[in-house]
XYZ file of C-alpha atoms in Angstrom:
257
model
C 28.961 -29.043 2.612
C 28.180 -29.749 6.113
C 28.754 -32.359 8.747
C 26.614 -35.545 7.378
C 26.110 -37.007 10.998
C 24.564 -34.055 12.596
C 21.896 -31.699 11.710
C 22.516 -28.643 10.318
C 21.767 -24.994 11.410
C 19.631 -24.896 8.422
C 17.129 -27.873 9.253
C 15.812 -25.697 11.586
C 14.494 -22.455 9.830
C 11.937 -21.004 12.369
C 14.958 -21.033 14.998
C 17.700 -19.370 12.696
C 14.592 -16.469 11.844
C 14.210 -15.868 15.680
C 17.996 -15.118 15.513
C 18.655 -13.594 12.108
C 15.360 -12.324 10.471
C 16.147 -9.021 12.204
C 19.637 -8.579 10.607
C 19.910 -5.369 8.481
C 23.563 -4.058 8.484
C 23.901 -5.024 5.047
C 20.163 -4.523 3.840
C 20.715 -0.563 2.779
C 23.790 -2.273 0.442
C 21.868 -4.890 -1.424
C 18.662 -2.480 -1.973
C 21.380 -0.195 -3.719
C 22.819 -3.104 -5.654
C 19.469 -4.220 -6.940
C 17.807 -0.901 -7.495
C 20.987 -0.025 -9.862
C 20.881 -2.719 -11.473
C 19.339 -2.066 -14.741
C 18.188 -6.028 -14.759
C 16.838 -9.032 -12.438
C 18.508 -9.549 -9.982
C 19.494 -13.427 -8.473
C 20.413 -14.275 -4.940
C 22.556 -17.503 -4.121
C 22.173 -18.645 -0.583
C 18.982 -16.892 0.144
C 17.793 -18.884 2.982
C 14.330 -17.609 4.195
C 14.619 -14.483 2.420
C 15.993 -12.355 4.676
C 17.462 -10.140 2.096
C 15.287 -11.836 -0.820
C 12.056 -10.394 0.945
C 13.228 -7.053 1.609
C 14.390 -6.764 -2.418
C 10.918 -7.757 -3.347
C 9.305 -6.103 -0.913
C 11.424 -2.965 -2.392
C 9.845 -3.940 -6.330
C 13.268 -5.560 -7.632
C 12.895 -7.870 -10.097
C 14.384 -11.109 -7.855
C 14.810 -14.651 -7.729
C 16.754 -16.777 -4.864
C 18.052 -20.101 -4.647
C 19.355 -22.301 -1.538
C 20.361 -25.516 -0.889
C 18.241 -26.293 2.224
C 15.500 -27.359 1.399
C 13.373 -26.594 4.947
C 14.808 -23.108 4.366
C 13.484 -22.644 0.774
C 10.612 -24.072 2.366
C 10.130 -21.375 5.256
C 10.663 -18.858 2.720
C 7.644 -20.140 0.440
C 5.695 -19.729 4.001
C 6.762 -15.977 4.671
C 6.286 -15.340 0.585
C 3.501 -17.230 -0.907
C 0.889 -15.357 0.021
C 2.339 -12.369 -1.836
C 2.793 -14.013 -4.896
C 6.449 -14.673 -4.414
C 6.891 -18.314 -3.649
C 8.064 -19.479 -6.938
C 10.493 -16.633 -6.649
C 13.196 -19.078 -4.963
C 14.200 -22.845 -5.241
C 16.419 -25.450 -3.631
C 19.342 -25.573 -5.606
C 22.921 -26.403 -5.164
C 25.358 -23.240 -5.955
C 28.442 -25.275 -7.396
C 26.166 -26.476 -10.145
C 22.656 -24.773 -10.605
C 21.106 -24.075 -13.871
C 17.899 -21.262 -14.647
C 16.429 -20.294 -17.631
C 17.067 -16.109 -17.083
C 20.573 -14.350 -17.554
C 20.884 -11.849 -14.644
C 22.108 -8.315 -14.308
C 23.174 -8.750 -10.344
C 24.219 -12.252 -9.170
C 24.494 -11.849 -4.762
C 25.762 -14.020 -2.098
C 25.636 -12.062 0.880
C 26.760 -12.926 4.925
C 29.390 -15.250 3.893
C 27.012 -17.503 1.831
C 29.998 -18.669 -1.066
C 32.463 -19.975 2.439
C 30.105 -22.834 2.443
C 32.091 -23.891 -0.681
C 34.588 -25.621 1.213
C 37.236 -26.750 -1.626
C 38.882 -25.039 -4.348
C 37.063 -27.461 -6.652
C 33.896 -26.263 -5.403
C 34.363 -22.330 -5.555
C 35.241 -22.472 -9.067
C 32.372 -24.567 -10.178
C 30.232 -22.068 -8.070
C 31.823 -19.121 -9.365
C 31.703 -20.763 -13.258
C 27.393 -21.293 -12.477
C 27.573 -17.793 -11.360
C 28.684 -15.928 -14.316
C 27.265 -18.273 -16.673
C 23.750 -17.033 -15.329
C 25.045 -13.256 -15.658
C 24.078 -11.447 -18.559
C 26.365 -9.409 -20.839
C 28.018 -6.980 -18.564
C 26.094 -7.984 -15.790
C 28.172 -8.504 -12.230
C 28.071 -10.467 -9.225
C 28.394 -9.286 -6.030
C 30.107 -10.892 -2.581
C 30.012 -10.223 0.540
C 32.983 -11.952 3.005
C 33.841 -11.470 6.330
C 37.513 -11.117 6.553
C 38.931 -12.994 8.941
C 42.539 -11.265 10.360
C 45.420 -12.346 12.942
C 42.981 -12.668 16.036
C 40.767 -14.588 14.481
C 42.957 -17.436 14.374
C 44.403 -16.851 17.495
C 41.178 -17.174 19.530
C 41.635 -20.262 21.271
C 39.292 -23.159 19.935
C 36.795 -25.344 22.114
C 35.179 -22.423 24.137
C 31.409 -21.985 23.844
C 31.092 -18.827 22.843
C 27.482 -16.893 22.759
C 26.948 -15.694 19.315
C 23.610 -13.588 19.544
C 20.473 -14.139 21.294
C 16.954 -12.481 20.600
C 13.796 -12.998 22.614
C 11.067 -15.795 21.292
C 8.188 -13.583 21.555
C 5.796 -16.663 21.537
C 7.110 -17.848 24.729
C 9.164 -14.644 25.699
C 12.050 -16.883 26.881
C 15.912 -15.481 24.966
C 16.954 -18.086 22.444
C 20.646 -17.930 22.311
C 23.095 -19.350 19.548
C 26.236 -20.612 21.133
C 29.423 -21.473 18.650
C 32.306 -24.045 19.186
C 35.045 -23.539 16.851
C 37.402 -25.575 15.912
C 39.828 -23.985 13.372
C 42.540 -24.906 10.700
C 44.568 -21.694 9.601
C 46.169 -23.721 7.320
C 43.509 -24.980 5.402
C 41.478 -21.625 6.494
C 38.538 -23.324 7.543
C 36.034 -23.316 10.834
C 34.329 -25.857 12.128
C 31.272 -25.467 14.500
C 29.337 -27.009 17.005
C 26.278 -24.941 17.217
C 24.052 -25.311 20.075
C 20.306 -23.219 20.310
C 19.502 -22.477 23.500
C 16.029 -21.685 24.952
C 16.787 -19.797 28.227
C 13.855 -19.845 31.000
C 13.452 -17.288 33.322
C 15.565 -18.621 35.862
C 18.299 -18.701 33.358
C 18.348 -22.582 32.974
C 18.306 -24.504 29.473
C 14.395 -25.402 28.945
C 15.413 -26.596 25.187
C 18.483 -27.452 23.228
C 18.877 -27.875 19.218
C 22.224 -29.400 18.280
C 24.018 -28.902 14.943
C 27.112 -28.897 12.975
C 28.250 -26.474 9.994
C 31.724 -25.467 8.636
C 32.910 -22.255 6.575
C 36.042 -22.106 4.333
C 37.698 -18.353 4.389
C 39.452 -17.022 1.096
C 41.655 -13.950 1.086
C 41.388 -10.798 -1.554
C 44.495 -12.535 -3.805
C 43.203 -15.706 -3.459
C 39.418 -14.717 -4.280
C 41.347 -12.569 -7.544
C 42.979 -15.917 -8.979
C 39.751 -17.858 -8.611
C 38.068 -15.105 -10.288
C 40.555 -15.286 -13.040
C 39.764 -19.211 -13.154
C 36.465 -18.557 -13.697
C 36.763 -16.284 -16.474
C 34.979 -13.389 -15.068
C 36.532 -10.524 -17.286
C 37.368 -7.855 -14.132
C 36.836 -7.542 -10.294
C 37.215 -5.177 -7.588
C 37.308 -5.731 -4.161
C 36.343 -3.330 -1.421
C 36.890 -2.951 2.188
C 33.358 -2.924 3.140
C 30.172 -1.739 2.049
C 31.155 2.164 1.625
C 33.465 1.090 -1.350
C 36.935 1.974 0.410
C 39.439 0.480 -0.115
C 40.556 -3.047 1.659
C 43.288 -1.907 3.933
C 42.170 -3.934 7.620
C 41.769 -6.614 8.366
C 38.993 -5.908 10.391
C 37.149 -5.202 7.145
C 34.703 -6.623 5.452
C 35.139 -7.856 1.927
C 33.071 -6.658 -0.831
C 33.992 -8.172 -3.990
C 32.718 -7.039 -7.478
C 33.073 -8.802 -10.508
C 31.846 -8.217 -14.121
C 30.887 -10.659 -16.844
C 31.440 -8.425 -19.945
């Protein structure tokens, strides 16, 4: 999935948590989806548990599975001492096999556009509603990448986020080099952590390499035709309107009846 001569964002859990443990645009959502969901609930891609936890946390009935292992491993940290640790596993999401049928399958923050191939969406998207049960649905969040997207030249640095270590109280800040094919709709990136000193210079660097694929709403509708899911919707964002911009984000329902 990602670049085998570098590292990848993900070897380095306790960083990405600095920058991303705080996220909650989408939490509200996914507490909706699993308290409605009449049945257990199963994340793919749930990293350290940034939206695993909060479900939990919230008394859903949830399991997780990623395929970095030092994230998985972070999250047992974070979750063992509640009882939760063997709540997730490393697992691959193109061809991943439990023993429970789900009622809600999720893959939120653009967790399925690590499947960079056609061949690999549909064998994650065939694991994902075989683990659905009767009726059950799985749920997918996108971003939706429009016109300016790919016009945005490649090869700048750009600076993603930043948050403040509160260890050392220096700002660690995630820089991204992309590198993008519009034809083959996928980004490559250079990712660089930075750990900013008070004088503004670079007191630490962590180096790494990851790529996303992007799909479309007609394309996403013929894969999940492929993968026999019986019906699907697909929203413009996490209100339920309808997909109209493409400055939306894409919300994709779809049912295993």
């Amino acid at each position: 999935m990602t670049h085998k001569q570098q590292p990848s964002p993900y070897d380095a859990p306790e960083i990405y948590d600095l920058l991303f443990e705080s996220f909650d645009f989408d939490l509200p959502f996914w507490l909706k989806v699993a308290s409605e969901a009449d049945g257990p609930v199963l994340e793919a891609g749930c990293g350290t548990g940034r939206v695993l936890l909060r479900l939990l946390e919230a008394g859903a009935d949830a399991d997780g599975f990623d395929l970095s292992g030092p994230m998985i491993e972070r999250f047992w940290a974070k979750a063992g001492g509640r009882g939760w640790r063997k709540r997730a596993i490393v697992a691959d999401m193109r061809e991943f096999s439990l023993p429970r049928r789900y009622a809600r399958m999720i893959c939120a923050f653009n967790g399925f556009a690590h499947c960079e191939t056609t061949e690999d969406q549909i064998r994650a998207l065939r694991c994902f509603r075989e683990h659905l049960a009767p009726g059950g649905a799985l749920v997918l969040h996108m971003s939706y990448p429009g016109p300016k997207y790919w016009t945005e030249p490649d090869g700048v640095p750009t600076l993603e986020i930043e948050a403040r270590n509160p260890l050392t109280g220096r700002m660690i800040q995630m820089w991204d080099t992309r590198t993008k094919d519009p034809v083959a709709q996928l980004q490559r990136s250079e990712v660089e952590i930075r750990e900013v000193d008070e004088s503004g210079r670079t007191a630490a660097s962590h180096r790494s390499a990851t790529s996303q694929r992007w799909v479309y709403r007609f394309e996403l509708e013929l894969l999940f035709r492929v993968a026999a899911f019986s019906r699907w919707t697909i929203w413009g964002g996490f209100e339920g309107k309808p997909l109209a911009d493409s400055q939306d984000q894409m919300i994709a329902w779809a049912w295993r009846d």
